[in-house]
Amino acid sequence: MNSMNHPQDADITVVNAHLNFPKVHLIAPKPAGYIHIAAEIDPIRPFGLGPESRRKREARALALKLAKELEQDASVVRATVFVARLLPPGAHHPEGVHKPAFDLVVLIETTDPAAAETLQGTPHYAGLIAGLKARSDYLHVTRARNGRRIGSVDFSRDGVFLFNYFHGEEPRKLIPIWEYTAGWFEDRTGLDNSELLVPEAGQGSEYGLINHCRWDHWHDILPDLALRPTFKSYVLDNFAANGVSPMPILYGLA
């Protein structure tokens, strides 16, 4: 563990600073645009998912088909479909904010933010939204930019993918406290990738940030969340001290 305190953002309240995890290593954000589409069809529960319903099978097939069609657009870098696997420890659900139980997610990455906005006017995108809306009880859609990056997420193979939905009582604190606590994940879990999605203004997103990252295996992350006391004292307690609520869900590729 690094013995030197890393700088603290003046906007955030830091507790248990004596734990002193190293500052996270960041690289330049991507110039990309994103569209994050999250559906609740067979909502994820604390002990995972039950058998897939017919409409979930239909929604997944539709999402995979239209994701491939969207990727034919020159402005689309990739369109990836995820299915929920587990609700990990650490969630806090504030009143008045939708409690995420998204069991199907489509993440579209475009060459730049303007391309993401243009894509939303295309027939294939409209068909995806209409098809998911018809088969889900709740659909959350937001267009976003990459605000911070540890490294690029590897979509070429399956793994344990995190979407962590953050709400902040004071939105200005979201990025600084995420950056402060991200060093714990890099140090304790070997995390070497993360793309922080910051919703564009005017999107009406329920969440001020959506963190997206990946580990190779379940044992790379779950024991640390369940058994390391510093997950609470360094990560969760600092979130709480700043009025920040994390709402994580773990996914696999569809």
Tab-separated table of N, CA, C and O in Angstrom, residues 66-79 108-111 115-116 118-125:
chain	number	residue	atom	x	y	z
A	66	LEU	N	-30.547	-6.730	-33.443
A	66	LEU	CA	-30.456	-5.325	-33.800
A	66	LEU	C	-29.101	-4.732	-33.433
A	66	LEU	O	-28.651	-3.775	-34.061
A	67	ALA	N	-28.426	-5.291	-32.427
A	67	ALA	CA	-27.066	-4.832	-32.119
A	67	ALA	C	-26.147	-5.084	-33.309
A	67	ALA	O	-25.322	-4.225	-33.667
A	68	LYS	N	-26.278	-6.253	-33.920
A	68	LYS	CA	-25.464	-6.561	-35.106
A	68	LYS	C	-25.791	-5.610	-36.250
A	68	LYS	O	-24.901	-5.170	-36.994
A	69	GLU	N	-27.061	-5.293	-36.406
A	69	GLU	CA	-27.456	-4.377	-37.482
A	69	GLU	C	-26.955	-2.961	-37.206
A	69	GLU	O	-26.512	-2.258	-38.116
A	70	LEU	N	-27.001	-2.549	-35.956
A	70	LEU	CA	-26.477	-1.228	-35.607
A	70	LEU	C	-24.982	-1.135	-35.879
A	70	LEU	O	-24.475	-0.081	-36.263
A	71	GLU	N	-24.268	-2.232	-35.695
A	71	GLU	CA	-22.823	-2.227	-35.919
A	71	GLU	C	-22.454	-2.063	-37.389
A	71	GLU	O	-21.290	-1.816	-37.703
A	72	GLN	N	-23.428	-2.174	-38.292
A	72	GLN	CA	-23.163	-1.920	-39.703
A	72	GLN	C	-23.040	-0.425	-39.987
A	72	GLN	O	-22.522	-0.022	-41.030
A	73	ASP	N	-23.529	0.398	-39.061
A	73	ASP	CA	-23.402	1.848	-39.202
A	73	ASP	C	-21.937	2.227	-38.967
A	73	ASP	O	-21.329	1.812	-37.976
A	74	ALA	N	-21.387	3.018	-39.854
A	74	ALA	CA	-19.960	3.374	-39.776
A	74	ALA	C	-19.611	4.124	-38.492
A	74	ALA	O	-18.451	4.101	-38.057
A	75	SER	N	-20.581	4.761	-37.863
A	75	SER	CA	-20.301	5.527	-36.654
A	75	SER	C	-20.346	4.680	-35.386
A	75	SER	O	-19.975	5.168	-34.309
A	76	VAL	N	-20.780	3.428	-35.497
A	76	VAL	CA	-20.919	2.562	-34.330
A	76	VAL	C	-19.657	1.723	-34.162
A	76	VAL	O	-19.300	0.925	-35.029
A	77	VAL	N	-18.971	1.909	-33.052
A	77	VAL	CA	-17.773	1.123	-32.745
A	77	VAL	C	-18.173	-0.290	-32.353
A	77	VAL	O	-17.605	-1.268	-32.813
A	78	ARG	N	-19.177	-0.401	-31.472
A	78	ARG	CA	-19.694	-1.703	-31.056
A	78	ARG	C	-21.047	-1.504	-30.389
A	78	ARG	O	-21.336	-0.418	-29.860
A	79	ALA	N	-21.843	-2.563	-30.418
A	79	ALA	CA	-23.102	-2.611	-29.675
A	79	ALA	C	-23.115	-3.952	-28.953
A	79	ALA	O	-23.123	-5.009	-29.597
A	108	ILE	N	-24.147	0.819	-26.446
A	108	ILE	CA	-23.715	1.194	-27.797
A	108	ILE	C	-22.614	2.239	-27.674
A	108	ILE	O	-22.779	3.245	-26.982
A	109	GLU	N	-21.491	1.981	-28.324
A	109	GLU	CA	-20.389	2.944	-28.349
A	109	GLU	C	-20.249	3.480	-29.761
A	109	GLU	O	-20.190	2.708	-30.727
A	110	THR	N	-20.194	4.798	-29.888
A	110	THR	CA	-20.053	5.435	-31.199
A	110	THR	C	-18.728	6.204	-31.261
A	110	THR	O	-18.058	6.413	-30.238
A	111	THR	N	-18.393	6.644	-32.439
A	111	THR	CA	-17.106	7.305	-32.640
A	111	THR	C	-16.983	8.594	-31.842
A	111	THR	O	-15.895	8.962	-31.414
A	115	ALA	N	-22.316	11.471	-32.893
A	115	ALA	CA	-22.776	10.286	-33.623
A	115	ALA	C	-23.803	9.505	-32.813
A	115	ALA	O	-24.735	8.913	-33.373
A	116	ALA	N	-23.650	9.487	-31.489
A	116	ALA	CA	-24.631	8.795	-30.648
A	116	ALA	C	-25.988	9.463	-30.751
A	116	ALA	O	-27.027	8.790	-30.846
A	118	THR	N	-27.092	11.265	-33.295
A	118	THR	CA	-27.609	11.002	-34.642
A	118	THR	C	-28.167	9.593	-34.749
A	118	THR	O	-29.219	9.365	-35.364
A	119	LEU	N	-27.479	8.632	-34.128
A	119	LEU	CA	-27.913	7.233	-34.195
A	119	LEU	C	-29.307	7.051	-33.617
A	119	LEU	O	-30.073	6.191	-34.068
A	120	GLN	N	-29.659	7.856	-32.623
A	120	GLN	CA	-30.964	7.722	-32.003
A	120	GLN	C	-32.116	8.065	-32.949
A	120	GLN	O	-33.269	7.769	-32.640
A	121	GLY	N	-31.794	8.650	-34.086
A	121	GLY	CA	-32.828	8.951	-35.072
A	121	GLY	C	-32.953	7.920	-36.174
A	121	GLY	O	-33.718	8.129	-37.124
A	122	THR	N	-32.239	6.793	-36.084
A	122	THR	CA	-32.243	5.790	-37.146
A	122	THR	C	-33.317	4.721	-36.920
A	122	THR	O	-33.711	4.465	-35.776
A	123	PRO	N	-33.772	4.066	-37.984
A	123	PRO	CA	-34.810	3.032	-37.841
A	123	PRO	C	-34.380	1.848	-36.975
A	123	PRO	O	-35.190	1.323	-36.211
A	124	HIS	N	-33.129	1.383	-37.115
A	124	HIS	CA	-32.697	0.236	-36.317
A	124	HIS	C	-32.714	0.565	-34.820
A	124	HIS	O	-33.121	-0.262	-33.993
A	125	TYR	N	-32.279	1.769	-34.486
A	125	TYR	CA	-32.311	2.174	-33.078
A	125	TYR	C	-33.755	2.282	-32.595
A	125	TYR	O	-34.092	1.804	-31.496
